[in-house]
PDB file of C-alpha atoms in Angstrom:
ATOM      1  CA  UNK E  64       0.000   0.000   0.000  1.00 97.00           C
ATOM      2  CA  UNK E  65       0.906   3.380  -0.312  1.00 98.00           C
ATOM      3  CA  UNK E  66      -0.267   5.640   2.429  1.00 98.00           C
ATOM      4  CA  UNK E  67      -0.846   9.218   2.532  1.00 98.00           C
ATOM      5  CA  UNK E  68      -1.824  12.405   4.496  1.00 98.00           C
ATOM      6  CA  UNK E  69      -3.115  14.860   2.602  1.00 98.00           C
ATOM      7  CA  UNK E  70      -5.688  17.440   2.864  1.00 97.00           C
ATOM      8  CA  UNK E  71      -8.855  18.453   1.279  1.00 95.00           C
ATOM      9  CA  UNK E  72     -11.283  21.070   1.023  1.00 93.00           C
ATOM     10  CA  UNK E  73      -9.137  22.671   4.173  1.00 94.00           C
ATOM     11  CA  UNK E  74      -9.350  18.834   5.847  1.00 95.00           C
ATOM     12  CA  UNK E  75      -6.366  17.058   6.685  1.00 96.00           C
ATOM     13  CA  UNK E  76      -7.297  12.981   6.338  1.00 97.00           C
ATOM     14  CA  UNK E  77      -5.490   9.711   5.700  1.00 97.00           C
ATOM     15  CA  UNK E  78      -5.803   7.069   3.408  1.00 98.00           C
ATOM     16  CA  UNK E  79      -3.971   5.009   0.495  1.00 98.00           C
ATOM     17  CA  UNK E  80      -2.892   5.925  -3.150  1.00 98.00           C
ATOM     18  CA  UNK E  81      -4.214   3.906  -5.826  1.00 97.00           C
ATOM     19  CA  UNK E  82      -4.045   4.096  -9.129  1.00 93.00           C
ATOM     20  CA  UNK E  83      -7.954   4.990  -9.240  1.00 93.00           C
ATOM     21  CA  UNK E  84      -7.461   7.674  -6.660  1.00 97.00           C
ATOM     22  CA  UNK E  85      -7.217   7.710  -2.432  1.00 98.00           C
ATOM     23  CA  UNK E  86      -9.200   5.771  -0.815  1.00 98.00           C
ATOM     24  CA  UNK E  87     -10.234   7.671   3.010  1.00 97.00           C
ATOM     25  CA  UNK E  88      -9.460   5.495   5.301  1.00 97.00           C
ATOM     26  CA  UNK E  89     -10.078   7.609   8.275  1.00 95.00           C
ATOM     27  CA  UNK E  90     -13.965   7.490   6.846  1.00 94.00           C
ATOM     28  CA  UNK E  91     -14.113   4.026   7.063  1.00 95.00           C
ATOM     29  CA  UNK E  92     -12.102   2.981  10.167  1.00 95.00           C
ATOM     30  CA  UNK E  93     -13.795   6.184  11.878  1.00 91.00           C
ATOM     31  CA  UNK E  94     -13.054   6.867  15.562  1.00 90.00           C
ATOM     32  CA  UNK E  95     -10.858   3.915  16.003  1.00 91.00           C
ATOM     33  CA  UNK E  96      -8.379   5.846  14.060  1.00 94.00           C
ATOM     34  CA  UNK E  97      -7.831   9.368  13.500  1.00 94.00           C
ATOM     35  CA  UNK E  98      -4.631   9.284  11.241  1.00 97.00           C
ATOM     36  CA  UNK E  99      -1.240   7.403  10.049  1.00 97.00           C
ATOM     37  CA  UNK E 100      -0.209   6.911  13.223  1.00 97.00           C
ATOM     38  CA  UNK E 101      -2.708   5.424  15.286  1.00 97.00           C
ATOM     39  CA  UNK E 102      -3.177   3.477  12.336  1.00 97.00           C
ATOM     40  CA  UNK E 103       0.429   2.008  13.482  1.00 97.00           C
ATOM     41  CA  UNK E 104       0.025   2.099  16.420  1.00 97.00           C
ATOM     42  CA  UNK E 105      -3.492   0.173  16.784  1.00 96.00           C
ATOM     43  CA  UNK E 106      -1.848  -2.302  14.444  1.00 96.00           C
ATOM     44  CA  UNK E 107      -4.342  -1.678  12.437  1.00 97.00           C
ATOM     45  CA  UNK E 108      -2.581  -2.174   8.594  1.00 96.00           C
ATOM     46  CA  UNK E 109      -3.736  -4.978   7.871  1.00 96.00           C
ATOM     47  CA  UNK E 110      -7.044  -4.437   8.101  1.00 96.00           C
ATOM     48  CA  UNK E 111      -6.705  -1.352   6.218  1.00 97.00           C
ATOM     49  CA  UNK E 112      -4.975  -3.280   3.611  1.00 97.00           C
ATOM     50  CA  UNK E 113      -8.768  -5.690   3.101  1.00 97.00           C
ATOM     51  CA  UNK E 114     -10.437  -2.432   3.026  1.00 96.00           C
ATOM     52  CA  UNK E 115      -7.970  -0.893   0.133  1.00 96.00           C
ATOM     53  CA  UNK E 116      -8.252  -4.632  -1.801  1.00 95.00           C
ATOM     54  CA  UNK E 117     -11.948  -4.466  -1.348  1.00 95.00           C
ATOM     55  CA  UNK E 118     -12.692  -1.035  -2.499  1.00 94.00           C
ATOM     56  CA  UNK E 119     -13.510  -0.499  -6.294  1.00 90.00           C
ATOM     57  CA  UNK E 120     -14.350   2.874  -6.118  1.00 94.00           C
ATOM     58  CA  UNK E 121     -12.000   5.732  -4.755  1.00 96.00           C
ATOM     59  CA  UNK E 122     -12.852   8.507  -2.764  1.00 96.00           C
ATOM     60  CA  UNK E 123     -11.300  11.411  -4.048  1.00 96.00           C
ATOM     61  CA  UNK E 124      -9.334  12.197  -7.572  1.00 96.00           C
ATOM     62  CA  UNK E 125      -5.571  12.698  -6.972  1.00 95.00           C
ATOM     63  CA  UNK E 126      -6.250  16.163  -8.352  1.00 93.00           C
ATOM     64  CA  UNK E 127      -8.275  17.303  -5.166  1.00 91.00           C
ATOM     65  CA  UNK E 128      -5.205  16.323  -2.729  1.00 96.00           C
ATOM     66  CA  UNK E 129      -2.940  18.651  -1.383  1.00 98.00           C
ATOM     67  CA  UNK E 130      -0.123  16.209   0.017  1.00 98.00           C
ATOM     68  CA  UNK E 131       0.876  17.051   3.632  1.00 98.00           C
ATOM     69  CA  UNK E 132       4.302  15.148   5.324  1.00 98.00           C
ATOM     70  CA  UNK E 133       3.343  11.856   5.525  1.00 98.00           C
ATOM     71  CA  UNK E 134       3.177  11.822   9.437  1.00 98.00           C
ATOM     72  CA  UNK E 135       2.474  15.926  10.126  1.00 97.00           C
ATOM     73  CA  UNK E 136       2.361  15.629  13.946  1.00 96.00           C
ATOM     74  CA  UNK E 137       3.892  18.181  15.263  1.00 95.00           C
ATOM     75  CA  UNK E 138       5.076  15.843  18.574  1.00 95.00           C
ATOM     76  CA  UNK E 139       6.984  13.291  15.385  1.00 96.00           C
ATOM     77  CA  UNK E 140      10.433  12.657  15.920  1.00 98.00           C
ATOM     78  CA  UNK E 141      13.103  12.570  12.817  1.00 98.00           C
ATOM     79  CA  UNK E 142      16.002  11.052  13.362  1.00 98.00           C
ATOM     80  CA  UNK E 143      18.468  11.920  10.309  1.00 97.00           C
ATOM     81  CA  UNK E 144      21.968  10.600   9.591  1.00 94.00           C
ATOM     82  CA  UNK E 145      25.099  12.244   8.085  1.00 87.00           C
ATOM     83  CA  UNK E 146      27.313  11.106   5.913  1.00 81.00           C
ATOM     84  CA  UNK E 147      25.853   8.024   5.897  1.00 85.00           C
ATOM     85  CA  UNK E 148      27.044   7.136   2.243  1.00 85.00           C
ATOM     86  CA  UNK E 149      30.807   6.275   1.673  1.00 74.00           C
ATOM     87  CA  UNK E 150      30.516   9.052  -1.463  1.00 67.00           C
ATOM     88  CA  UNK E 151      29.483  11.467   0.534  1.00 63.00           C
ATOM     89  CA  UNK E 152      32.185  10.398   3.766  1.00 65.00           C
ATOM     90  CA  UNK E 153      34.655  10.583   0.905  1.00 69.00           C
ATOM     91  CA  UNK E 154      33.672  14.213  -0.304  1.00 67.00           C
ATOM     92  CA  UNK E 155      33.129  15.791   3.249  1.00 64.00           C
ATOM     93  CA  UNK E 156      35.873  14.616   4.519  1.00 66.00           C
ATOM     94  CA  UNK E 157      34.347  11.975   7.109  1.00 61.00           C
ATOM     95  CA  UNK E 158      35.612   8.513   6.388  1.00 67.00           C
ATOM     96  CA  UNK E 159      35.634   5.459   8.329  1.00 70.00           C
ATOM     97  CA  UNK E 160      32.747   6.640  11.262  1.00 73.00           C
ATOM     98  CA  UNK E 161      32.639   3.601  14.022  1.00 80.00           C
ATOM     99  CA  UNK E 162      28.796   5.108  14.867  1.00 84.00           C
ATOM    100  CA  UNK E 163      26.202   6.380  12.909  1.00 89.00           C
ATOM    101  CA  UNK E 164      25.721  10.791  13.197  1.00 89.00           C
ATOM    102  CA  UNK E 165      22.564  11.661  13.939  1.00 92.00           C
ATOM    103  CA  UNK E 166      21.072  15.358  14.084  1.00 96.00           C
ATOM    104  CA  UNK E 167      17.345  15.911  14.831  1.00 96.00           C
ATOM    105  CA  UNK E 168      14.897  17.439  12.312  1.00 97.00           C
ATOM    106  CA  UNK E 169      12.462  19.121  13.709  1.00 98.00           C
ATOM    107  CA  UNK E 170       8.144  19.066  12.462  1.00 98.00           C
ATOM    108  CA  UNK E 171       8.251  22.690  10.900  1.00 98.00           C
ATOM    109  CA  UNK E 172      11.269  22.258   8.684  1.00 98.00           C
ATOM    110  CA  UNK E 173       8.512  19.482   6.342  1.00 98.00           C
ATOM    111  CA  UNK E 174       6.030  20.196   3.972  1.00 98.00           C
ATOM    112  CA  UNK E 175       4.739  17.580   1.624  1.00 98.00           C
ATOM    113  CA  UNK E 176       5.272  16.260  -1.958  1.00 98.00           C
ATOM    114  CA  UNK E 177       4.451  19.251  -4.454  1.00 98.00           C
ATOM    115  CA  UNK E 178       4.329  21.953  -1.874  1.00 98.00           C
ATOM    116  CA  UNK E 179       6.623  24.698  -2.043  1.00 98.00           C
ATOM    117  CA  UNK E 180       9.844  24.628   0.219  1.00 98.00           C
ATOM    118  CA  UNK E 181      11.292  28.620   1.392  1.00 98.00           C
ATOM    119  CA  UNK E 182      14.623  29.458   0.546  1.00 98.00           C
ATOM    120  CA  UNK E 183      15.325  31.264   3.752  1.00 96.00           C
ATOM    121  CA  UNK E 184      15.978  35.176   3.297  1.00 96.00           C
ATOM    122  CA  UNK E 185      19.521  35.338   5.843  1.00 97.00           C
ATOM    123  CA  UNK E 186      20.963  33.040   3.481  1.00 96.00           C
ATOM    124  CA  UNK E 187      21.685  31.799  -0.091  1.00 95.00           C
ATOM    125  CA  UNK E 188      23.352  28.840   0.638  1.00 97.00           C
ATOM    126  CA  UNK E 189      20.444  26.246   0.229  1.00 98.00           C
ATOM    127  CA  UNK E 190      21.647  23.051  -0.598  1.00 98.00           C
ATOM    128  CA  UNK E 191      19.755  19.674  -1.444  1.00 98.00           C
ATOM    129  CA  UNK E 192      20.168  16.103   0.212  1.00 97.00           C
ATOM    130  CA  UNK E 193      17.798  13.436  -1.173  1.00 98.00           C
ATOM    131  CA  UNK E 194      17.322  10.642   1.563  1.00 98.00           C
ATOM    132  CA  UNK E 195      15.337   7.306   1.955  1.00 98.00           C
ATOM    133  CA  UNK E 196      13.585   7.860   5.192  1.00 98.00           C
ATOM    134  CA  UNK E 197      11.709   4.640   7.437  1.00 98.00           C
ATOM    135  CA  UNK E 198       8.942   4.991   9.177  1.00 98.00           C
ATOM    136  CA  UNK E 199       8.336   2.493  12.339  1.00 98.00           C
ATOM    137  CA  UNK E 200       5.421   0.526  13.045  1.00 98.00           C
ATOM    138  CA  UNK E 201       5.790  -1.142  16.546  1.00 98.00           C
ATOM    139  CA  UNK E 202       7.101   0.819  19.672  1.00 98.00           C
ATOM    140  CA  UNK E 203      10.244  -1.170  21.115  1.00 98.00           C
ATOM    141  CA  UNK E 204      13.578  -0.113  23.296  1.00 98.00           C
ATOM    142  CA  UNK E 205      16.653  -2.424  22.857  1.00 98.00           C
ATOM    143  CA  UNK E 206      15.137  -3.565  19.808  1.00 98.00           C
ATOM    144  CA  UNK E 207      17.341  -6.843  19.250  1.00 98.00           C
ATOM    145  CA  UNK E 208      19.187  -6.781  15.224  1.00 98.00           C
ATOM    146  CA  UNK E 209      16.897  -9.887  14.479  1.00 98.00           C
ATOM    147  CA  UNK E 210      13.823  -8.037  15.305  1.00 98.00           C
ATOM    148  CA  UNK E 211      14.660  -4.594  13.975  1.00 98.00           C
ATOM    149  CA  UNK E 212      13.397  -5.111  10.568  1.00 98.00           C
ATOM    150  CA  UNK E 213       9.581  -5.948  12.022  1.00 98.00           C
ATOM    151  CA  UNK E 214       9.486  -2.776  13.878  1.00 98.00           C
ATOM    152  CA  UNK E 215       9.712  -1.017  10.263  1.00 98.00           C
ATOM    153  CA  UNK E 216       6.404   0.230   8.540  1.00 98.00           C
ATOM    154  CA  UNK E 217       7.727   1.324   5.371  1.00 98.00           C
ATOM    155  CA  UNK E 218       9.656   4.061   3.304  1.00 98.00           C
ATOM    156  CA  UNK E 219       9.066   7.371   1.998  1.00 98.00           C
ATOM    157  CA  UNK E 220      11.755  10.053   0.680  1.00 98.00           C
ATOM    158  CA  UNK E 221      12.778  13.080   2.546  1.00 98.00           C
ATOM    159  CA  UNK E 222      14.558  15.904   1.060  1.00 98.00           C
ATOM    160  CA  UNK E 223      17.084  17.442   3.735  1.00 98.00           C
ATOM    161  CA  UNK E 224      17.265  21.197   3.257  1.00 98.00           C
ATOM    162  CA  UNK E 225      20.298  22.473   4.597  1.00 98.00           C
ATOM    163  CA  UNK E 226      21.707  26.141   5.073  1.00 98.00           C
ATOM    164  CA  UNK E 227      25.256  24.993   4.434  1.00 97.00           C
ATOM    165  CA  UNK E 228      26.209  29.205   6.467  1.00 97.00           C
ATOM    166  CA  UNK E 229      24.231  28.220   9.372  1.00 97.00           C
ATOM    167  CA  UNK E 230      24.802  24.563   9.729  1.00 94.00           C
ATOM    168  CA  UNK E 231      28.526  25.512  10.174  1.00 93.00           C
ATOM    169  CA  UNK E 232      28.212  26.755  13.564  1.00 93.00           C
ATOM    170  CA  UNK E 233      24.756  24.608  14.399  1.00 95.00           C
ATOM    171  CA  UNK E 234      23.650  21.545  12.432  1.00 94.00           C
ATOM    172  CA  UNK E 235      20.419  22.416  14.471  1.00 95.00           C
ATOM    173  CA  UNK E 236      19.851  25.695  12.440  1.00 96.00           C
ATOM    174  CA  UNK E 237      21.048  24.773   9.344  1.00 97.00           C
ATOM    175  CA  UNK E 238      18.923  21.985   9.127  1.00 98.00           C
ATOM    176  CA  UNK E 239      15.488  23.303  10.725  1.00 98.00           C
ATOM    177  CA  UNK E 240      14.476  26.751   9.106  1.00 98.00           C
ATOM    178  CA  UNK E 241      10.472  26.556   8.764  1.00 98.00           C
ATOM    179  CA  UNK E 242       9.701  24.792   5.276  1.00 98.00           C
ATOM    180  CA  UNK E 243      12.984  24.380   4.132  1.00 98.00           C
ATOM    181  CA  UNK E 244      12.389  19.958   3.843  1.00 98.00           C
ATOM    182  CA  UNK E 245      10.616  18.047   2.648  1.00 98.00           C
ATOM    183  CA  UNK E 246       8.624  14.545   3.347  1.00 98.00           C
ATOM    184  CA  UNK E 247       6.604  12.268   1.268  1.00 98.00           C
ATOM    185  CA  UNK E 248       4.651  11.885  -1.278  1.00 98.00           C
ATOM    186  CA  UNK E 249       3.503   8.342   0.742  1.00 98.00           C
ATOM    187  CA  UNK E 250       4.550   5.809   2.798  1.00 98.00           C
ATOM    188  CA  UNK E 251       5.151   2.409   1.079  1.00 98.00           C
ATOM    189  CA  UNK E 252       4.330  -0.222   3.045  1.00 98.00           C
ATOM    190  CA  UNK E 253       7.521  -2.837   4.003  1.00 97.00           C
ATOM    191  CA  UNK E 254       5.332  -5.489   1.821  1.00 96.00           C
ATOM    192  CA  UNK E 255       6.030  -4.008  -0.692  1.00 97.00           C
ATOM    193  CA  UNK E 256       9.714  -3.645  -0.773  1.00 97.00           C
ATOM    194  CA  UNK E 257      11.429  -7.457  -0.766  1.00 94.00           C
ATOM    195  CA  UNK E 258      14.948  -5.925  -0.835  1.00 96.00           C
ATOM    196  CA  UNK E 259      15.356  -2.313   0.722  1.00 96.00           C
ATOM    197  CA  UNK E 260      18.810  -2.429  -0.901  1.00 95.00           C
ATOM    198  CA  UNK E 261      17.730  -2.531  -4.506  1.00 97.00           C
ATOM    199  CA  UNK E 262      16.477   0.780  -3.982  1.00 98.00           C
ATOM    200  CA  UNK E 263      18.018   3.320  -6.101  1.00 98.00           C
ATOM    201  CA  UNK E 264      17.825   7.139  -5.227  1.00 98.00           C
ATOM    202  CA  UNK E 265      18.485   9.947  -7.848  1.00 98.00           C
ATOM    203  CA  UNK E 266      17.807  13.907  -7.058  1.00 98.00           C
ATOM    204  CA  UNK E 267      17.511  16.060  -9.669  1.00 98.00           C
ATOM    205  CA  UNK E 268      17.543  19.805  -9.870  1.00 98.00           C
ATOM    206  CA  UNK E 269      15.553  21.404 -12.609  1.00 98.00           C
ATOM    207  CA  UNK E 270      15.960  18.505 -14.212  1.00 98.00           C
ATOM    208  CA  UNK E 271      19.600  17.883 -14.093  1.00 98.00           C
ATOM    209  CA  UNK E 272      21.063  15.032 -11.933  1.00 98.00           C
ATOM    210  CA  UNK E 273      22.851  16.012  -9.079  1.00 98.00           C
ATOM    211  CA  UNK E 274      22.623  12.625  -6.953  1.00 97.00           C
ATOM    212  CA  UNK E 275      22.333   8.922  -8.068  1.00 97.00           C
ATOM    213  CA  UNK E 276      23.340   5.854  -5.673  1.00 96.00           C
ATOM    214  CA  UNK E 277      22.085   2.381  -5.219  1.00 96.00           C
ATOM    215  CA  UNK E 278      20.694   2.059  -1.098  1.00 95.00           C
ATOM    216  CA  UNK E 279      23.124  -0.866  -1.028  1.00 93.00           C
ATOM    217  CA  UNK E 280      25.804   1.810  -0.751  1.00 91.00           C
ATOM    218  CA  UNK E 281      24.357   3.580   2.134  1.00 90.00           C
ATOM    219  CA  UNK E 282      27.192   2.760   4.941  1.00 87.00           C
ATOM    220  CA  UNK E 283      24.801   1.383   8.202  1.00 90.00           C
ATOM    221  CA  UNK E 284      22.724  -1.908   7.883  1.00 93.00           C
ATOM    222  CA  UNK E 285      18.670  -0.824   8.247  1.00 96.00           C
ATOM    223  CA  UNK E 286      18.320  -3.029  10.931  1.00 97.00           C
ATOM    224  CA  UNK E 287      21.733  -1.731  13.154  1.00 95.00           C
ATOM    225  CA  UNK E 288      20.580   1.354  12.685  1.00 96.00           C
ATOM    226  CA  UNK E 289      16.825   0.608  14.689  1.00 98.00           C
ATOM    227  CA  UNK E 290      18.926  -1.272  16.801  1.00 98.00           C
ATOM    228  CA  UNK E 291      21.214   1.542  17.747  1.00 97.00           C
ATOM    229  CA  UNK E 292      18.406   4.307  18.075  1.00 97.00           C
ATOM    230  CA  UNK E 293      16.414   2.179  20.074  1.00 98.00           C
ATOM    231  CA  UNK E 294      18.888   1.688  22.636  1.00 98.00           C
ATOM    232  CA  UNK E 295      19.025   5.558  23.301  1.00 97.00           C
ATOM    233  CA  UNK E 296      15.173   6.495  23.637  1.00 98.00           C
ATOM    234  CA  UNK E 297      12.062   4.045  22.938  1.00 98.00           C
ATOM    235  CA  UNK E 298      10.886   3.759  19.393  1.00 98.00           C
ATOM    236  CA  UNK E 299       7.143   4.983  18.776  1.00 98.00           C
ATOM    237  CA  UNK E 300       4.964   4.355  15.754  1.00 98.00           C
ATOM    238  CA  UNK E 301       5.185   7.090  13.132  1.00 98.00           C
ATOM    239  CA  UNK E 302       9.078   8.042  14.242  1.00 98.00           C
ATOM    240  CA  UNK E 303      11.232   8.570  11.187  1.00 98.00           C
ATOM    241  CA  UNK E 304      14.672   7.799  10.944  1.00 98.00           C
ATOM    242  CA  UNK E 305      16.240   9.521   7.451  1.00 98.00           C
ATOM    243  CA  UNK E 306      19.135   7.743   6.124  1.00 97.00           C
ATOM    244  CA  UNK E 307      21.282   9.902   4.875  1.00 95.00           C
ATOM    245  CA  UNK E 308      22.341  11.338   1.615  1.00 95.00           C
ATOM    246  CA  UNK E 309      24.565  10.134  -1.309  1.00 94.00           C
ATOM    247  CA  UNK E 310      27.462  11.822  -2.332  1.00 91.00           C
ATOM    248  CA  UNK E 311      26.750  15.163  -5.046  1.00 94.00           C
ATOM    249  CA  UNK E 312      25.069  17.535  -2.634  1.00 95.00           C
ATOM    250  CA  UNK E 313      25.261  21.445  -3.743  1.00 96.00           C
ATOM    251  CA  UNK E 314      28.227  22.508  -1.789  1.00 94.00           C
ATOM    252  CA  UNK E 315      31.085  19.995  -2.380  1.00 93.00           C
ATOM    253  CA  UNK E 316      30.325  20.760  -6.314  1.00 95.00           C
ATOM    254  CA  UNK E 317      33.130  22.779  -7.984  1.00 94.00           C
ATOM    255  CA  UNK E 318      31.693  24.859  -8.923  1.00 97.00           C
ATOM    256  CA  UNK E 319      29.203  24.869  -5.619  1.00 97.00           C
ATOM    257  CA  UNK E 320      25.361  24.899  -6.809  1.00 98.00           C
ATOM    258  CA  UNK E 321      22.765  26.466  -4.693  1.00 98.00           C
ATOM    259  CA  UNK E 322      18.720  26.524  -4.834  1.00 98.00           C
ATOM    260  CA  UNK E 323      17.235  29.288  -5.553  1.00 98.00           C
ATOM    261  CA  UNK E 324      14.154  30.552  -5.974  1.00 98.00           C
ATOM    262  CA  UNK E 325      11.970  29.144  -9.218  1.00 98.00           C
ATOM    263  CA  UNK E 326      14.179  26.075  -8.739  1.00 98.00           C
ATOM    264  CA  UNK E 327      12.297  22.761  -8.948  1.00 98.00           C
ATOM    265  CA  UNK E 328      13.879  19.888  -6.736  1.00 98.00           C
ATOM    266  CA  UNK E 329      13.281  16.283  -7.330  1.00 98.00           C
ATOM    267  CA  UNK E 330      14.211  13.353  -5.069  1.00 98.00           C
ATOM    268  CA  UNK E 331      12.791   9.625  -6.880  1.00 98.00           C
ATOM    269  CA  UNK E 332      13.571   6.568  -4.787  1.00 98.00           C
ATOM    270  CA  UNK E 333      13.113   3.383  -7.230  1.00 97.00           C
ATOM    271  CA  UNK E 334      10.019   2.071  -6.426  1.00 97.00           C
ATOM    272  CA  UNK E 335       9.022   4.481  -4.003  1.00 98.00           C
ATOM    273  CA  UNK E 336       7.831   6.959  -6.152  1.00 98.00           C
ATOM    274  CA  UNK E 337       8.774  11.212  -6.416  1.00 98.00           C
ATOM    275  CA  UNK E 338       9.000  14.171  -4.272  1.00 98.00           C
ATOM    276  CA  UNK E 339       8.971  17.298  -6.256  1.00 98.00           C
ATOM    277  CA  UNK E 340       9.194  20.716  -4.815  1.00 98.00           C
ATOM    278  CA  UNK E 341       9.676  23.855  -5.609  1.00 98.00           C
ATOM    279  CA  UNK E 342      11.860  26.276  -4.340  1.00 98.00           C
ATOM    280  CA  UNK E 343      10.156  29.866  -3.348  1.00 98.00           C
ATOM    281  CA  UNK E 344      11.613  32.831  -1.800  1.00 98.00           C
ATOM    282  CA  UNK E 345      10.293  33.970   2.195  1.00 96.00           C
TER     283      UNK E 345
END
C-alpha cells in the first residue's frame, strides 16, 4: 500500500494511493483511528490493507489532494543521519565513522510532496540532500538486530534542506528553518519492498542530476541502525529515521550549486515513487 496524508477542502485525512485515486481510510475505520499513526500504532494495517483490496471505487481524484508530510504531527520525531554514504564520507571529509551521526529534524522544517519549500531570506546557501527515510510501526527499546526489521512500517523520501552558512556553527539551524524539507509523497508499506537495498535514489535539480546511488551503498545496515536508536530512547509508531544522503550535494560541487528561488527539486527513490518541490523565496 501506499499511504498518505493529505488534505482536502481545508481537511487534513489519511488514506492510500491507488491508481484509481485515495481511498479515506479515516472514513471508514472512523473513531478507532484518526490518522497514520494510530493506524500504526493500533496495528491496524492490515485491516486497512482488506479495506484498500476491497474497495472499487476511490474517494477522491488525486487532483483534489494537497499532500501534507506523511506523518504531520507536530510531537513526530526525525532522526536523520550524516554522511551516511561512503561518497558522501569521501567528499566531506568523514571517512571510516565507528557510529552512525545523527542530528534531529524538527516538524516545521517538512512540507509535503508538491508543496513549495522557502529558501530562507539570511541566506543563499540552500543546498539539497535526497534521503530514503523509514517509518516504524511497533514501539520497542533495545530492539534486538533480528527483530529490527519488524518494527519497520515502510519508506518514503525526505529531502534534507540544509543552510550549508548556518549549519557551520549549528547543524540544528542549518537543518530546521520553517519549510525548508521536505517529506513524502507516501509511505510504502515494508510489503512491498522485498529488498530495501535494490532501492536506487536519484535527485535532480531542474531537471539535471545532481545525486544517483544504489541504497546498497548507504554505509549502516537498516536493521543496526533501529537497533542503535532504540537503545538511546524508545521507538514509537510514526518516528522517522532519514538515512542519509549520497554523495553530489550542492556545496562539495566545484563549482558549488545552490537553490534558488523558481528552482524545482526532485528526489525519486526506485520504487518508491517522487517528491517534487519547488523552491520559493520567504
Amino acid at each position: 500500500m501506499k499511504l498518505a496524508t493529505v488534505e482536502i477542502n481545508g481537511q487534513a485525512h489519511f488514506g492510500a494511493i491507488t491508481a484509481q485515486g485515495f481511498i479515506d481510510l479515516g472514513e471508514r475505520l472512523g473513531a478507532r483511528c484518526k490518522d497514520l499513526v494510530e493506524l500504526l500504532s493500533r496495528d491496524l494495517l492490515q485491516e486497512a490493507s482488506q479495506i484498500v483490496a476491497n474497495t472499487t471505487q476511490a474517494d477522491h481524484p488525486l487532483a483534489n489532494l494537497k499532500f501534507l508530510p506523511v506523518n504531520p504531527r507536530l510531537d513526530m520525531r526525525m532522526f536523520a543521519l550524516g554522511w551516511a554514504y561512503k561518497a558522501h564520507q569521501l567528499e566531506a571529509g568523514k571517512e571510516d565513522l565507528l557510529h552512525p551521526n545523527m542530528f534531529s529534524k524538527h516538524p516545521q522544517s517538512l512540507v509535503g510532496h508538491d508543496q513549495p519549500i522557502v529558501l530562507p531570506r539570511v541566506s543563499d546557501r540552500f543546498d539539497f540532500e535526497g534521503e530514503v527515510a523509514l517509518m516504524i510501526g511497533k514501539a520497542g527499546r533495545h530492539i534486538a538486530v533480528k527483530d529490527a526489521m519488524s518494527h519497520i512500517a515502510g519508506y518514503s523520501i525526505v529531502m534534507d534542506g540544509s543552510l550549508r552558512d548556518y549549519q557551520k556553527h549549528s547543524v540544528t539551524a542549518g537543518k530546521n528553518f520553517d519549510a525548508s524539507s521536505s517529506f513524502g509523497p507516501w509511505l510504502v508499506t515494508r510489503d512491498e519492498i522485498a529488498d530495501p537495498k535494490s532501492m536506487v535514489l536519484t535527485t535532480r535539480l531542474n531537471g539535471e542530476v545532481m545525486q544517483h546511488s544504489g541504497f546498497d551503498l548507504m554505509a549502516w545496515d537498516l536493521a543496526e541502525l533501529v537497533h542503535y536508536i532504540s537503545g538511546i530512547c524508545r521507538l514509537e509508531p510514526g518516528d522517522v529515521i532519514a538515512t542519509g544522503t549520497p554523495g553530489g550535494v550542492g556545496h562539495r560541487r566545484d563549482p558549488q550549486i545552490f537553490m534558488k528561488a523558481g528552482d524545482v527539486l526532485e528526489v525519486e527513490v526506485t520504487p518508491l515513487g517522487i517528491l517534487r518541490n519547488q523552491v520559493v523565496a520567504e
